[in-house]
Coordinates of C-alpha atoms and ligand atoms in Angstrom, one line a residue:
M30 CA 25.8 4.9 33.1
T31 CA 29.1 2.1 33.4
R32 CA 31.5 4.1 35.2
Q33 CA 34.9 4.0 33.8
I34 CA 38.2 3.1 35.4
Y35 CA 41.4 4.3 32.9
L36 CA 43.7 1.6 34.0
D37 CA 46.3 2.0 30.5
N38 CA 48.3 4.8 32.1
A39 CA 51.2 3.2 30.6
A40 CA 49.4 3.3 27.3
T41 CA 49.0 7.3 27.6
T42 CA 48.0 9.5 30.8
A43 CA 45.3 12.4 30.8
T44 CA 46.8 16.1 30.0
Y45 CA 47.5 18.0 32.6
P46 CA 44.1 20.6 32.8
E47 CA 46.9 23.1 33.2
V48 CA 48.9 22.3 30.6
V49 CA 45.6 22.8 28.1
E50 CA 46.1 25.5 29.6
A51 CA 50.0 26.4 29.9
M52 CA 49.9 25.6 25.9
L53 CA 46.5 27.7 24.6
P54 CA 47.9 31.2 23.8
W55 CA 50.7 29.4 21.5
F56 CA 48.3 28.6 19.3
T57 CA 46.8 31.8 19.1
E58 CA 48.0 35.0 20.0
R59 CA 51.9 33.9 20.6
Y60 CA 52.4 32.0 17.5
G61 CA 55.3 33.6 15.9
N62 CA 58.2 31.1 15.0
P63 CA 61.4 31.1 17.4
S64 CA 63.2 31.4 13.7
S65 CA 62.1 34.7 13.1
L66 CA 63.3 37.6 13.9
Y67 CA 61.5 40.3 15.4
E68 CA 60.3 40.6 18.9
F69 CA 57.3 38.2 18.0
G70 CA 59.4 35.8 17.5
Q71 CA 62.3 35.8 19.5
S72 CA 60.0 36.4 22.7
T73 CA 58.8 32.5 21.6
K74 CA 62.3 32.0 21.6
A75 CA 62.7 32.6 24.5
A76 CA 59.4 30.6 26.3
L77 CA 61.2 27.8 24.3
I78 CA 64.5 28.4 26.2
D79 CA 62.8 29.0 29.1
A80 CA 60.8 25.6 28.8
R81 CA 64.7 23.7 27.8
E82 CA 65.5 24.9 31.4
R83 CA 62.9 24.0 33.1
I84 CA 63.4 20.7 31.4
A85 CA 66.7 20.0 31.8
A86 CA 66.8 20.6 35.0
H87 CA 64.3 18.0 36.4
L88 CA 67.0 15.7 35.0
G89 CA 69.7 16.9 36.5
A90 CA 71.1 17.7 32.1
P91 CA 72.6 21.0 31.0
A92 CA 70.0 22.6 28.5
Q93 CA 72.0 22.5 25.6
D94 CA 71.7 18.5 25.9
I95 CA 68.0 18.8 25.5
Y96 CA 67.0 18.4 21.9
F97 CA 63.3 18.1 21.1
T98 CA 61.7 15.5 19.1
A99 CA 57.6 14.5 17.7
C100 CA 57.8 11.3 20.0
G101 CA 59.4 8.9 22.2
T102 CA 60.0 6.6 18.8
E103 CA 61.7 9.3 16.9
S104 CA 63.4 9.8 20.0
D105 CA 64.7 6.3 19.9
N106 CA 65.5 5.9 16.3
W107 CA 67.7 8.9 16.1
A108 CA 70.1 8.3 19.6
L109 CA 70.0 4.3 17.8
K110 CA 70.8 4.9 14.1
A111 CA 72.2 8.5 14.2
T112 CA 74.8 7.1 16.6
A113 CA 75.8 3.6 15.3
E114 CA 76.4 5.4 12.7
A115 CA 78.5 7.8 13.5
Y116 CA 80.6 6.2 14.9
A117 CA 80.8 3.6 12.2
N118 CA 84.1 3.7 11.6
K119 CA 85.1 2.3 14.9
G120 CA 82.4 -0.7 14.8
K121 CA 79.5 -2.0 13.8
H122 CA 78.2 -3.8 17.0
L123 CA 75.7 -3.0 19.4
I124 CA 74.1 -4.4 21.8
T125 CA 70.2 -3.9 23.3
S126 CA 68.0 -6.2 25.5
A127 CA 65.3 -9.0 24.4
I128 CA 62.3 -6.4 26.1
E129 CA 62.7 -3.5 24.9
H130 CA 59.4 -1.2 23.4
H131 CA 59.3 -1.8 19.6
A132 CA 60.5 1.9 18.4
I133 CA 64.6 0.3 20.2
S134 CA 63.6 -3.7 18.6
H135 CA 62.4 -2.7 14.9
T136 CA 65.2 0.1 14.7
T137 CA 67.9 -2.4 16.2
E138 CA 66.0 -5.3 13.1
W139 CA 67.1 -2.0 10.5
L140 CA 70.1 -1.9 11.3
E141 CA 70.8 -5.1 11.0
K142 CA 70.0 -4.8 8.1
Q143 CA 72.5 -2.1 7.3
G144 CA 75.1 -4.4 8.2
F145 CA 75.6 -3.7 11.7
E146 CA 75.8 -6.6 14.3
V147 CA 73.3 -6.5 16.6
T148 CA 73.5 -8.3 20.5
Y149 CA 70.6 -8.8 22.4
L150 CA 70.5 -9.4 25.8
P151 CA 68.5 -12.4 27.8
V152 CA 66.5 -11.3 30.6
N153 CA 65.6 -13.5 34.1
A154 CA 62.9 -14.5 35.0
D155 CA 61.6 -11.4 36.5
G156 CA 62.7 -9.3 33.2
L157 CA 65.9 -7.9 34.9
V158 CA 69.0 -7.5 32.2
N159 CA 72.3 -9.5 34.2
P160 CA 76.0 -7.0 34.0
A161 CA 77.8 -10.1 33.6
D162 CA 76.0 -10.4 30.2
L163 CA 76.9 -7.1 28.9
A164 CA 80.4 -6.9 30.4
A165 CA 80.0 -10.5 28.5
A166 CA 78.6 -9.3 25.1
L167 CA 81.0 -5.5 25.0
R168 CA 83.1 -6.4 22.3
E169 CA 86.7 -3.9 20.7
D170 CA 83.7 -3.2 17.7
T171 CA 80.8 -2.1 20.3
T172 CA 79.7 1.3 19.8
L173 CA 76.8 1.6 22.0
V174 CA 74.3 0.1 23.9
S175 CA 70.9 0.3 24.8
I176 CA 69.0 -0.7 27.8
I177 CA 65.1 -0.1 28.4
F178 CA 65.0 2.0 32.1
A179 CA 62.0 1.1 33.2
N180 CA 60.0 -1.8 30.9
N181 CA 56.5 -0.9 28.9
E182 CA 54.6 -4.5 30.2
I183 CA 56.3 -5.6 33.3
G184 CA 57.7 -2.8 34.6
T185 CA 60.8 -3.8 35.8
V186 CA 63.6 -1.1 36.4
Q187 CA 66.6 -2.2 35.3
P188 CA 70.0 -1.3 37.2
I189 CA 70.6 1.1 34.3
K190 CA 73.5 3.3 36.2
E191 CA 76.2 -0.1 36.5
L192 CA 75.1 -1.7 33.1
A193 CA 76.3 2.5 32.0
A194 CA 79.8 2.5 34.2
I195 CA 80.0 -1.1 32.3
A196 CA 79.8 -0.5 28.9
H197 CA 81.7 2.6 28.9
E198 CA 84.7 1.1 30.8
R199 CA 84.4 -1.1 27.4
G200 CA 84.7 2.1 25.8
A201 CA 80.9 2.3 24.4
L202 CA 78.3 4.7 24.4
F203 CA 74.6 3.9 26.8
H204 CA 71.5 5.2 25.7
T205 CA 68.4 4.5 27.9
D206 CA 64.7 4.8 26.3
A207 CA 63.8 6.1 30.0
V208 CA 59.9 7.0 28.5
Q209 CA 58.3 4.8 31.3
A210 CA 60.5 6.6 33.9
V211 CA 61.1 10.0 33.2
A212 CA 58.4 11.7 35.8
H213 CA 57.5 7.7 37.7
L214 CA 61.3 7.5 38.5
P215 CA 63.8 10.0 39.9
I216 CA 66.2 10.2 37.2
N217 CA 69.4 12.2 37.0
V218 CA 71.2 11.6 33.8
E219 CA 75.0 12.6 34.7
E220 CA 74.1 10.8 38.3
L221 CA 72.8 7.7 35.5
D222 CA 76.2 8.2 33.7
V223 CA 74.3 7.9 30.5
D224 CA 75.1 9.3 27.5
L225 CA 71.5 9.7 25.8
L226 CA 68.2 9.3 26.6
S227 CA 63.9 9.3 24.9
A228 CA 60.9 10.7 27.2
S229 CA 57.7 10.7 25.8
A230 CA 55.7 14.2 27.3
H231 CA 52.4 11.6 26.5
K232 CA 53.3 9.5 29.3
F233 CA 53.4 12.3 31.8
H234 CA 50.0 14.1 31.6
G235 CA 51.6 16.0 28.2
P236 CA 50.3 16.5 25.2
K237 CA 50.7 13.6 22.3
G238 CA 53.2 14.2 19.5
V239 CA 56.6 16.4 21.8
G240 CA 59.3 14.0 23.3
L241 CA 63.3 14.7 24.2
L242 CA 66.8 13.4 23.4
Y243 CA 69.2 14.3 25.8
I244 CA 73.0 14.0 23.9
R245 CA 75.8 14.1 26.1
K246 CA 78.0 17.6 24.9
G247 CA 80.7 15.9 23.0
L248 CA 78.9 12.8 21.8
K249 CA 79.0 13.0 18.1
T250 CA 75.9 11.5 16.7
R251 CA 74.7 12.9 14.0
S252 CA 71.6 15.4 12.4
F253 CA 68.4 13.8 12.0
L254 CA 66.4 15.7 9.6
H255 CA 68.2 18.0 7.4
G256 CA 66.8 21.6 7.1
G257 CA 66.9 24.5 8.9
A258 CA 68.8 25.4 12.2
Q259 CA 66.9 24.1 15.0
E260 CA 67.9 22.0 17.6
R261 CA 71.1 23.2 17.1
K262 CA 71.2 21.6 13.4
R263 CA 71.2 18.9 15.0
R264 CA 67.2 17.7 14.0
A265 CA 65.9 20.2 11.8
G266 CA 61.7 21.7 11.2
T267 CA 60.0 24.6 13.2
E268 CA 60.1 23.6 16.9
N269 CA 56.3 22.6 18.2
V270 CA 56.0 25.3 20.5
P271 CA 52.7 24.9 22.2
A272 CA 53.2 21.1 22.7
I273 CA 57.1 21.7 23.8
I274 CA 55.9 24.1 26.4
G275 CA 53.4 21.9 27.2
M276 CA 55.4 19.2 27.7
A277 CA 57.5 21.4 30.5
K278 CA 54.3 22.2 32.3
A279 CA 53.8 18.1 32.6
L280 CA 57.0 17.9 33.8
D281 CA 57.4 21.1 36.6
L282 CA 53.7 19.6 37.1
C283 CA 54.6 15.7 37.7
M284 CA 58.1 17.0 39.6
E285 CA 56.1 19.2 42.2
R286 CA 54.2 16.7 43.2
F287 CA 56.6 13.8 42.8
D288 CA 56.5 12.5 46.4
E289 CA 52.6 12.2 47.4
R290 CA 52.2 11.5 43.4
I291 CA 54.0 8.0 43.7
A292 CA 53.2 7.5 47.0
H293 CA 49.9 7.3 46.3
E294 CA 50.4 5.1 43.3
L295 CA 52.8 2.3 44.8
E296 CA 50.0 1.6 47.4
L297 CA 47.8 1.3 45.8
R298 CA 49.7 -0.8 43.2
D299 CA 51.0 -3.1 46.4
H300 CA 46.8 -2.9 47.1
L301 CA 46.4 -4.5 43.6
I302 CA 48.6 -6.7 43.6
N303 CA 48.6 -8.2 47.1
R304 CA 45.0 -8.5 46.3
V305 CA 44.5 -10.1 43.4
L306 CA 47.2 -12.8 44.1
A307 CA 44.8 -13.9 47.1
E308 CA 42.0 -13.6 45.6
V309 CA 42.9 -15.2 42.3
E310 CA 43.7 -19.0 41.8
H311 CA 46.2 -19.6 39.5
V312 CA 47.7 -16.1 38.3
R313 CA 51.6 -15.3 38.8
L314 CA 53.1 -11.9 38.7
N315 CA 54.9 -10.7 36.0
G316 CA 57.7 -8.3 36.4
H317 CA 59.7 -8.0 39.1
R318 CA 57.9 -7.5 43.0
T319 CA 60.0 -4.5 44.0
L320 CA 62.3 -3.2 41.5
R321 CA 59.2 -2.2 39.1
L322 CA 57.2 1.1 37.8
P323 CA 54.9 2.5 40.8
N324 CA 52.2 1.7 38.9
N325 CA 52.5 -0.9 37.6
A326 CA 50.8 -4.4 38.0
N327 CA 51.4 -7.5 35.3
F328 CA 49.3 -10.8 35.8
S329 CA 48.8 -13.7 33.5
F330 CA 46.1 -15.4 34.7
E331 CA 45.9 -19.2 33.7
F332 CA 42.8 -20.7 30.8
V333 CA 42.6 -18.3 30.3
E334 CA 42.8 -15.7 27.1
G335 CA 44.2 -12.2 27.3
E336 CA 42.1 -10.5 24.5
S337 CA 38.7 -12.1 26.2
L338 CA 39.6 -11.0 29.5
L339 CA 40.3 -7.4 28.2
L340 CA 36.3 -7.2 26.4
T341 CA 35.2 -8.6 29.1
L342 CA 36.3 -5.6 31.4
E343 CA 35.8 -3.3 28.9
Q344 CA 32.0 -4.0 30.0
K345 CA 32.2 -3.1 33.0
G346 CA 34.6 0.1 32.3
I347 CA 38.0 -1.0 32.7
L348 CA 40.5 0.1 30.8
A349 CA 43.2 -2.2 30.4
S350 CA 45.4 -3.5 28.6
S351 CA 46.9 -7.4 27.1
G352 CA 50.0 -9.4 26.6
S353 CA 49.2 -10.8 23.8
A354 CA 49.2 -8.6 20.5
C355 CA 45.4 -9.1 19.0
A356 CA 44.9 -5.4 19.0
S357 CA 47.8 -4.5 17.2
G358 CA 47.5 -7.0 14.1
S359 CA 49.0 -10.1 15.3
L360 CA 48.7 -13.1 17.6
D361 CA 51.4 -13.5 19.0
P362 CA 52.3 -13.2 22.4
S363 CA 54.4 -9.7 23.1
H364 CA 58.2 -11.1 23.0
V365 CA 58.1 -9.5 26.5
L366 CA 56.5 -12.2 28.0
L367 CA 58.5 -14.6 25.9
A368 CA 61.8 -13.7 26.7
I369 CA 60.5 -13.6 30.6
G370 CA 59.8 -17.8 30.0
L371 CA 55.9 -17.7 29.7
P372 CA 55.0 -21.0 28.2
H373 CA 52.6 -18.7 24.9
E374 CA 49.6 -20.6 26.7
I375 CA 50.4 -18.5 29.9
A376 CA 51.4 -15.0 27.9
H377 CA 48.2 -14.7 26.1
G378 CA 46.3 -15.0 29.2
S379 CA 48.2 -12.0 30.5
L380 CA 47.1 -8.5 31.4
R381 CA 48.5 -5.2 32.6
L382 CA 46.9 -2.5 34.3
S383 CA 49.3 0.7 34.6
L384 CA 47.9 3.2 37.5
G385 CA 47.8 7.1 38.3
E386 CA 47.4 9.7 40.2
A387 CA 44.0 9.9 39.7
T388 CA 43.7 6.8 40.6
T389 CA 41.5 5.5 44.3
R390 CA 41.2 2.3 46.5
E391 CA 37.7 2.2 44.6
D392 CA 38.6 1.9 41.8
I393 CA 41.0 -0.4 42.5
D394 CA 38.7 -2.9 44.9
Y395 CA 35.9 -2.9 41.8
T396 CA 38.4 -3.8 39.8
V397 CA 39.8 -6.8 41.8
E398 CA 35.7 -8.0 42.1
A399 CA 35.5 -7.2 38.2
I400 CA 38.8 -9.5 38.0
K401 CA 37.8 -12.6 39.9
E402 CA 34.6 -12.6 38.1
V403 CA 35.6 -12.4 34.5
V404 CA 38.0 -14.9 35.6
E405 CA 36.1 -16.9 37.1
R406 CA 33.6 -16.9 33.9
L407 CA 36.1 -17.3 31.0
R408 CA 38.0 -19.9 33.1
Q409 CA 34.3 -22.0 33.0
M410 CA 34.0 -21.9 29.4
S411 CA 37.4 -23.4 29.3
P412 CA 38.1 -26.9 28.3
L413 CA 41.4 -26.8 29.6
F414 CA 39.9 -25.4 33.2
E415 CA 37.6 -28.2 32.4
D416 CA 40.6 -30.7 32.4
F417 CA 43.2 -29.1 34.4
I418 CA 40.4 -29.4 37.2
H419 CA 39.4 -32.9 36.3
G420 CA 42.7 -34.0 37.2
K421 CA 43.8 -34.9 33.9
K422 CA 46.3 -31.7 33.4
A423 CA 48.5 -28.9 35.0
L424 CA 49.7 -26.3 32.9
S425 CA 51.3 -24.8 35.5
A426 CA 55.1 -25.3 35.4
V427 CA 55.5 -21.6 35.7
R428 CA 58.0 -21.0 38.7
Ligands
LIG504 N1 58.8 3.5 24.7 C1 58.4 3.4 25.3 C2 58.7 2.0 26.6 C3 57.6 3.0 25.3 O1 56.6 3.0 26.2 C4 56.4 4.1 23.9 C5 55.4 4.3 24.1 O2 54.7 3.2 24.5 C6 57.6 4.5 23.2 C7 58.5 4.1 23.3 C8 57.2 5.5 22.1 O3 56.9 6.4 23.0 P1 55.9 7.6 21.4 O4 54.7 7.4 21.8 O5 56.2 8.5 22.2 O6 56.2 7.1 20.3

């Protein structure tokens, strides 16, 4: 049987068995509604309070500023739509970056249709936003700036504290989509001085279908779901109790083993990057070399089509992700890869490998050998590579 090597932890992570175990009683024995006044409901409420406090402590936030949602996408939608609306009498200008996840970029596009104006900050070749560009884009009528903490494709980590300070100096609020960052980078909302922050449990070994939005006390953001009084009347709907308890347990475990987990991922990530760059020709690393997620490696292989690479690697048991979005029904290369300046044909040959705690050095060595073999095989079939070999044409115009 082919071994399976899961290198797509940015897409989702395995739920820790301890998390599943912590969740189970809340489906079966302790299923009371936290809004019910009798003890069977109130004990569920107490468990929710405890989960909120633990999660808040890991993020350096007061417990009452953590709001539970159904996913990172909901948190992003809430942060942008409700805040833009609440502050619309001050201004209708928002700022974001060109490399946001679609949960942000499709939301800002929707807001543009509702009469808001949005500035999309460019990034440099490493995927970094220039703080001077943010300073220049801020206006009297800018109410909210939203910048992704760590990019889900290329892994680049932004200078969030500096960007938030610039926004605040000019009277704008600051949101960050930290879905890829929470539990992978040290995060303290008070130290970073952000007003809103989104996270999602399934990216850190929690269950799918639960996320959170940190909303700084005193912020005027509107209610997102109207109905009951849950989540301080800002997000109605009976709480997903087992999932919230699972999210708290997952974050506890991730933070308990933070140092060794991250050191392990960093070592393997660098081993992977060093080997691929040294042993494969005509390849580039996408994203910043050091200011990147500890578990992310993203490469572009010239003369190779990313989808073919992905499918051939799958035959060898390696599960990864490509930089073109064919899988999501579009043939366009990723907007993130285009934003860092990759030409279409190179962006199409991209591969994201995202490691996890369970990844081993043997997994990485097996993967590098597989990449070498598959890239060579695919290039043999590429007319562009043949032209290149015969000196007719060089594709590599990038850096
Ligand atoms: N934001 C980023 C940066 C992400 O990577 C993702 C998921 O891939 C999301 C938002 C959406 O999170 P969810 O899957 O919980 O809706």
